[in-house]
Amino acid sequence: MDVDSDAWRRGAAAVATLTFDVDAETPVLASSGRYARHLTTMSHQAYGPDVGVPRILDLLDRLEVPATFFLPGWVAERRPHLAASIVDRGHEVAHHSYSHRSATEMTPDAQRQDFERGLAVFEEQGIDVVGHRAALWHTTTTTMELLAEHRMAYDSSMMGDDRPYLLQLDGASVVELPVHWSLDDWEQYAFLPEPHVGSIIEAPSKVFDMWRDELDAMTEHGCLFNLCLHPFLSARPGRLAVVRRLVEWARERGDITFERCRDVAARVAEVGGVREVRVGETEIDPETYPD
Amino acid sequence: MDVDSDAWRRGAAAVATLTFDVDAETPVLASSGRYARHLTTMSHQAYGPDVGVPRILDLLDRLEVPATFFLPGWVAERRPHLAASIVDRGHEVAHHSYSHRSATEMTPDAQRQDFERGLAVFEEQGIDVVGHRAALWHTTTTTMELLAEHRMAYDSSMMGDDRPYLLQLDGASVVELPVHWSLDDWEQYAFLPEPHVGSIIEAPSKVFDMWRDELDAMTEHGCLFNLCLHPFLSARPGRLAVVRRLVEWARERGDITFERCRDVAARVAEVGGVREVRVGETEIDPETYPD
Amino acid sequence: MDVDSDAWRRGAAAVATLTFDVDAETPVLASSGRYARHLTTMSHQAYGPDVGVPRILDLLDRLEVPATFFLPGWVAERRPHLAASIVDRGHEVAHHSYSHRSATEMTPDAQRQDFERGLAVFEEQGIDVVGHRAALWHTTTTTMELLAEHRMAYDSSMMGDDRPYLLQLDGASVVELPVHWSLDDWEQYAFLPEPHVGSIIEAPSKVFDMWRDELDAMTEHGCLFNLCLHPFLSARPGRLAVVRRLVEWARERGDITFERCRDVAARVAEVGGVREVRVGETEIDPETYPD
Amino acid sequence: MDVDSDAWRRGAAAVATLTFDVDAETPVLASSGRYARHLTTMSHQAYGPDVGVPRILDLLDRLEVPATFFLPGWVAERRPHLAASIVDRGHEVAHHSYSHRSATEMTPDAQRQDFERGLAVFEEQGIDVVGHRAALWHTTTTTMELLAEHRMAYDSSMMGDDRPYLLQLDGASVVELPVHWSLDDWEQYAFLPEPHVGSIIEAPSKVFDMWRDELDAMTEHGCLFNLCLHPFLSARPGRLAVVRRLVEWARERGDITFERCRDVAARVAEVGGVREVRVGETEIDPETYPD
């Protein structure tokens, strides 16, 4: 094959996508609707869109880096100016389900309804959405059908590589911008005993070291540094400084570019040269591995 | 609006409130009364008021910083000289429920009874109390009603911002001095397998770095550094040194002030300029988010 | 009072007791006898007495520090030369229950039987035992009765202070050499998914920093640095180096002494000047704190 | 005895075996077959053989160190060129069960079937296998019978020492190359909420420090540094750099050798001088330790 497997990076040693999952109250409510009555917990989640997002937008302006914000439809609906306030600053808004419930715990019909209800919110608000990230990164064959059917340009929920790859689906091929637990702020900072969403709070200095070392090593393997941040976590002052320092460090190196997911995906689709992976359920013998 | 959103800080880059939740035996007993028969566990909790508080008071004297001590009524009742010993040294005592049981697991009536029983203890002891912190930081609409009804000057249990804000309640407006998991020593140090209240013990040096970095970054955003400490945890020698070093570091900078919660709240109420937030249950569709 | 509260330290800024809980298979079997059939798990625990203890004894020889080894009777019984091999090197052997089952989960009769069966093993082996540490540090009023009845010189299972104190019991007074979760290697190193006895493995360098900082700060408060180590954990090469470095660091300072528990306890009993604490169940209102 | 207990090291201060457990999807499917429908989770596991192994093989080439890869038969069967691709580069492939189910949760018959089915896969592929590591390091008396019966040269699943030892079985003696939780990347990096296989993500810099300190201390005790790595974890760029740095650090010292497990085991069998341990169920009194 003549295709250049490095072409999607346009000469950069590694490409970085800053992504913000603006989940607000949804992950907590998806655990149980009763948390709507836990006022402190709701305030903890509301901090994300209400205090965090404006602060993040200001930082991105100062740093002059574009970013991608994944919004559940429910969040965009409740805060009707939120999506536009992000797009107006030059960033991308993308689809993150309607309600942030897990695809693996919904029937295919319910999953379809939730997916399409989310898309409808953005359509109604005039927000152009071309990418998708599954709630909790939980995907099923229904997710794949929906990606193909709705002609999403990319998905960002799988973990099969640390470079973009192509999901080969029935009648479509969708760019995958893979994620990973180690490039997510949730595992480092999230603490909430009820619902139990995390039990350890790491120092931002540890997180900076870990992410910088990963980005550094990724330049040797031509990877996508697809960082997943949550405004209710990473917009707190000492943690936001990690994001700033990381961008400054990469800028100083000079061989790392920051882009919106949609721009990376478009280039991958155009220049090719990446792995193609046929996606489907793993076939197993139920005697060896019963449900 | 002409109001100066920085006025509450009186020129400081950030304001710090050292707060000590003197929970003693209550969080353990609130799990189950049977722990009254676990003598080691009781001794672990008793260390807080019996060994920790005197040591903390001595340190605060040496550092010449005022602090705020949140006491469950049950603790003040059992150790009748405790609250006075704190106030006599120039510090504030504030309301922290009677029994340290969770508001979200009590009926509104039981919550009201517990709240008022706690207030009665302080009244009987002649301790002037103007602020409140919910046990476990669990709040409900009943909490809000009680704050308004009992004319509390401030609450310190919510997480909707990292600067003071105003809770807009029916017929009252209460200053909120927000807390956060990352500014609490419990998440860093608490270890108790039964009842399970924590399972990791971080090094004080990590905690110092994290808190100093947060306070440092907060000076860029004009925040309230509302630090929540527990005498049974943070009065142990190596951890108390963290508190000392933090105060010394801030003093050296020169642009951070240390105050009692009541003094910050009074100024916020007076000069205004902060966010006003209408508090209530989040409205949800029970089909999307069932209980 | 004329008593000197520092007398028990004989001029040292802090006193350190290195203690080794040689639990071997007992904590795992106390979870369930079925683990006797899990050969790897049994080998993991056997490492303690079989590989760890000889290595520790060699290190203590080289460092010329005395230590205290707490042995469950079951362990001494199974390895009949173990206790003597420790005493012969100048160290102390003390009582750590017979079976390492939790006192709070046994009837008073079963607890008494277990306690006395443990003592009988040591008597039979001619090992002089004067101190006690409860399995899991779980104590009840029955524990206190047994301490008084069997005239134990000291106990080392409570957490009410970080300096020795006197347990005031019916008809006896027993020296308490208090322990704490933060001075135990279990919380830092123990990892075993089944039975679940720990889920995080810290770096020895973190543990060294934390313990050195604690010991350093303890010199300002005249404390007892009562370090609890487990041979199956702390005899692994990189962790044993922590113990060595800690002793060397303290030696270099010159104001910290290392002693056996029995020697500290004897001096406390002799010179007094420490807190006296009446021990018993905490009285609670069962309506506030139901079982 | 005239035997030299250091002979197996051939003059090295410590011996290191880099081992890679290429578990792929099996540990997740062993939890429940339903995870076959969780596409992201499957992709997370597939990263190991598909992206990780080729990257690791390249690194080992560059470093010129031999390694040992433990493969479940199921994985070798699904990716029929995987085992050969490893052996062709000069490394060893060894037996890691067929399905990665726990031996302690299978009947002896089912365990035997699984063990032999795994061996059959390698035989069919013409891969010479002489060593075994139990799935999850769970071993039973049946495991020991199978090791003896199938004349395995070594096992690597026990924790009774940090130097090789001999398992004395009925009619056979098998070299044990012991493992340990602290020399496994799973405890440091594995994060997966469902099935729950880990909940903390440590920084590679912490892991490097810990492993280097352990290897360093092991040179004083003549140990086997038997490092267990998983390609889906340790082949991520920043973590693979830890493996590289560790080898470079050891090379620079000059007194540590890197070998395949089979080569170490063969030498131990030949030169002897190691501990001999009779393996079997621990005998217990069911009244003291009920199931």
PDB file of N, CA and C in Angstrom, chain D residues 89-122:
ATOM      1  N   ARG D  89      10.855 -14.402  17.460  1.00  0.00           N
ATOM      2  CA  ARG D  89      11.764 -13.313  17.839  1.00  0.00           C
ATOM      3  C   ARG D  89      12.696 -13.740  18.967  1.00  0.00           C
ATOM      4  N   GLY D  90      12.700 -15.033  19.301  1.00  0.00           N
ATOM      5  CA  GLY D  90      13.639 -15.526  20.295  1.00  0.00           C
ATOM      6  C   GLY D  90      13.107 -15.584  21.717  1.00  0.00           C
ATOM      7  N   HIS D  91      11.807 -15.322  21.888  1.00  0.00           N
ATOM      8  CA  HIS D  91      11.250 -15.322  23.231  1.00  0.00           C
ATOM      9  C   HIS D  91      10.552 -16.649  23.528  1.00  0.00           C
ATOM     10  N   GLU D  92      10.153 -16.787  24.798  1.00  0.00           N
ATOM     11  CA  GLU D  92       9.493 -18.015  25.219  1.00  0.00           C
ATOM     12  C   GLU D  92       7.985 -17.794  25.302  1.00  0.00           C
ATOM     13  N   VAL D  93       7.230 -18.827  24.887  1.00  0.00           N
ATOM     14  CA  VAL D  93       5.789 -18.826  25.130  1.00  0.00           C
ATOM     15  C   VAL D  93       5.508 -19.889  26.180  1.00  0.00           C
ATOM     16  N   ALA D  94       4.680 -19.539  27.175  1.00  0.00           N
ATOM     17  CA  ALA D  94       4.372 -20.509  28.226  1.00  0.00           C
ATOM     18  C   ALA D  94       2.865 -20.567  28.462  1.00  0.00           C
ATOM     19  N   HIS D  95       2.481 -21.541  29.256  1.00  0.00           N
ATOM     20  CA  HIS D  95       1.087 -21.945  29.447  1.00  0.00           C
ATOM     21  C   HIS D  95       0.419 -21.076  30.523  1.00  0.00           C
ATOM     22  N   HIS D  96      -0.755 -20.534  30.183  1.00  0.00           N
ATOM     23  CA  HIS D  96      -1.454 -19.677  31.142  1.00  0.00           C
ATOM     24  C   HIS D  96      -2.937 -20.061  31.187  1.00  0.00           C
ATOM     25  N   SER D  97      -3.194 -21.382  31.275  1.00  0.00           N
ATOM     26  CA  SER D  97      -4.570 -21.938  31.278  1.00  0.00           C
ATOM     27  C   SER D  97      -5.182 -21.808  29.888  1.00  0.00           C
ATOM     28  N   TYR D  98      -6.378 -22.342  29.728  1.00  0.00           N
ATOM     29  CA  TYR D  98      -7.054 -22.146  28.441  1.00  0.00           C
ATOM     30  C   TYR D  98      -7.902 -20.874  28.473  1.00  0.00           C
ATOM     31  N   SER D  99      -8.677 -20.711  29.537  1.00  0.00           N
ATOM     32  CA  SER D  99      -9.731 -19.680  29.529  1.00  0.00           C
ATOM     33  C   SER D  99      -9.543 -18.567  30.557  1.00  0.00           C
ATOM     34  N   HIS D 100      -8.492 -18.643  31.363  1.00  0.00           N
ATOM     35  CA  HIS D 100      -8.244 -17.661  32.412  1.00  0.00           C
ATOM     36  C   HIS D 100      -9.333 -17.632  33.481  1.00  0.00           C
ATOM     37  N   ARG D 101      -9.979 -18.778  33.701  1.00  0.00           N
ATOM     38  CA  ARG D 101     -10.901 -18.865  34.832  1.00  0.00           C
ATOM     39  C   ARG D 101     -10.124 -19.310  36.075  1.00  0.00           C
ATOM     40  N   SER D 102     -10.669 -18.991  37.226  1.00  0.00           N
ATOM     41  CA  SER D 102      -9.957 -19.268  38.480  1.00  0.00           C
ATOM     42  C   SER D 102     -10.003 -20.748  38.850  1.00  0.00           C
ATOM     43  N   ALA D 103      -8.834 -21.304  39.139  1.00  0.00           N
ATOM     44  CA  ALA D 103      -8.763 -22.715  39.559  1.00  0.00           C
ATOM     45  C   ALA D 103      -9.518 -22.953  40.859  1.00  0.00           C
ATOM     46  N   THR D 104      -9.531 -21.972  41.732  1.00  0.00           N
ATOM     47  CA  THR D 104     -10.185 -22.193  43.029  1.00  0.00           C
ATOM     48  C   THR D 104     -11.702 -22.168  42.905  1.00  0.00           C
ATOM     49  N   GLU D 105     -12.197 -21.781  41.736  1.00  0.00           N
ATOM     50  CA  GLU D 105     -13.653 -21.786  41.546  1.00  0.00           C
ATOM     51  C   GLU D 105     -14.113 -22.858  40.555  1.00  0.00           C
ATOM     52  N   MET D 106     -13.202 -23.753  40.164  1.00  0.00           N
ATOM     53  CA  MET D 106     -13.582 -24.839  39.268  1.00  0.00           C
ATOM     54  C   MET D 106     -13.499 -26.165  40.020  1.00  0.00           C
ATOM     55  N   THR D 107     -14.249 -27.154  39.591  1.00  0.00           N
ATOM     56  CA  THR D 107     -14.069 -28.508  40.108  1.00  0.00           C
ATOM     57  C   THR D 107     -12.715 -29.006  39.609  1.00  0.00           C
ATOM     58  N   PRO D 108     -12.130 -30.005  40.288  1.00  0.00           N
ATOM     59  CA  PRO D 108     -10.872 -30.568  39.794  1.00  0.00           C
ATOM     60  C   PRO D 108     -10.997 -31.030  38.338  1.00  0.00           C
ATOM     61  N   ASP D 109     -12.113 -31.631  37.990  1.00  0.00           N
ATOM     62  CA  ASP D 109     -12.291 -32.087  36.607  1.00  0.00           C
ATOM     63  C   ASP D 109     -12.265 -30.932  35.612  1.00  0.00           C
ATOM     64  N   ALA D 110     -12.985 -29.876  35.927  1.00  0.00           N
ATOM     65  CA  ALA D 110     -13.032 -28.726  35.026  1.00  0.00           C
ATOM     66  C   ALA D 110     -11.649 -28.078  34.926  1.00  0.00           C
ATOM     67  N   GLN D 111     -10.935 -28.044  36.046  1.00  0.00           N
ATOM     68  CA  GLN D 111      -9.600 -27.453  36.023  1.00  0.00           C
ATOM     69  C   GLN D 111      -8.672 -28.277  35.128  1.00  0.00           C
ATOM     70  N   ARG D 112      -8.762 -29.601  35.281  1.00  0.00           N
ATOM     71  CA  ARG D 112      -7.941 -30.499  34.465  1.00  0.00           C
ATOM     72  C   ARG D 112      -8.246 -30.291  32.968  1.00  0.00           C
ATOM     73  N   GLN D 113      -9.524 -30.237  32.643  1.00  0.00           N
ATOM     74  CA  GLN D 113      -9.945 -30.064  31.249  1.00  0.00           C
ATOM     75  C   GLN D 113      -9.396 -28.751  30.673  1.00  0.00           C
ATOM     76  N   ASP D 114      -9.501 -27.705  31.485  1.00  0.00           N
ATOM     77  CA  ASP D 114      -9.043 -26.394  31.024  1.00  0.00           C
ATOM     78  C   ASP D 114      -7.524 -26.383  30.820  1.00  0.00           C
ATOM     79  N   PHE D 115      -6.827 -26.974  31.753  1.00  0.00           N
ATOM     80  CA  PHE D 115      -5.354 -27.038  31.682  1.00  0.00           C
ATOM     81  C   PHE D 115      -4.922 -27.793  30.425  1.00  0.00           C
ATOM     82  N   GLU D 116      -5.539 -28.934  30.199  1.00  0.00           N
ATOM     83  CA  GLU D 116      -5.104 -29.782  29.080  1.00  0.00           C
ATOM     84  C   GLU D 116      -5.542 -29.219  27.737  1.00  0.00           C
ATOM     85  N   ARG D 117      -6.688 -28.554  27.719  1.00  0.00           N
ATOM     86  CA  ARG D 117      -7.137 -27.908  26.480  1.00  0.00           C
ATOM     87  C   ARG D 117      -6.161 -26.807  26.068  1.00  0.00           C
ATOM     88  N   GLY D 118      -5.650 -26.088  27.070  1.00  0.00           N
ATOM     89  CA  GLY D 118      -4.649 -25.058  26.787  1.00  0.00           C
ATOM     90  C   GLY D 118      -3.393 -25.671  26.188  1.00  0.00           C
ATOM     91  N   LEU D 119      -2.906 -26.733  26.834  1.00  0.00           N
ATOM     92  CA  LEU D 119      -1.698 -27.390  26.322  1.00  0.00           C
ATOM     93  C   LEU D 119      -1.892 -27.878  24.892  1.00  0.00           C
ATOM     94  N   ALA D 120      -3.079 -28.398  24.611  1.00  0.00           N
ATOM     95  CA  ALA D 120      -3.362 -28.951  23.275  1.00  0.00           C
ATOM     96  C   ALA D 120      -3.257 -27.879  22.195  1.00  0.00           C
ATOM     97  N   VAL D 121      -3.690 -26.673  22.517  1.00  0.00           N
ATOM     98  CA  VAL D 121      -3.599 -25.579  21.537  1.00  0.00           C
ATOM     99  C   VAL D 121      -2.144 -25.348  21.145  1.00  0.00           C
ATOM    100  N   PHE D 122      -1.273 -25.307  22.132  1.00  0.00           N
ATOM    101  CA  PHE D 122       0.141 -25.039  21.830  1.00  0.00           C
ATOM    102  C   PHE D 122       0.756 -26.201  21.057  1.00  0.00           C
TER     103      PHE D 122
END
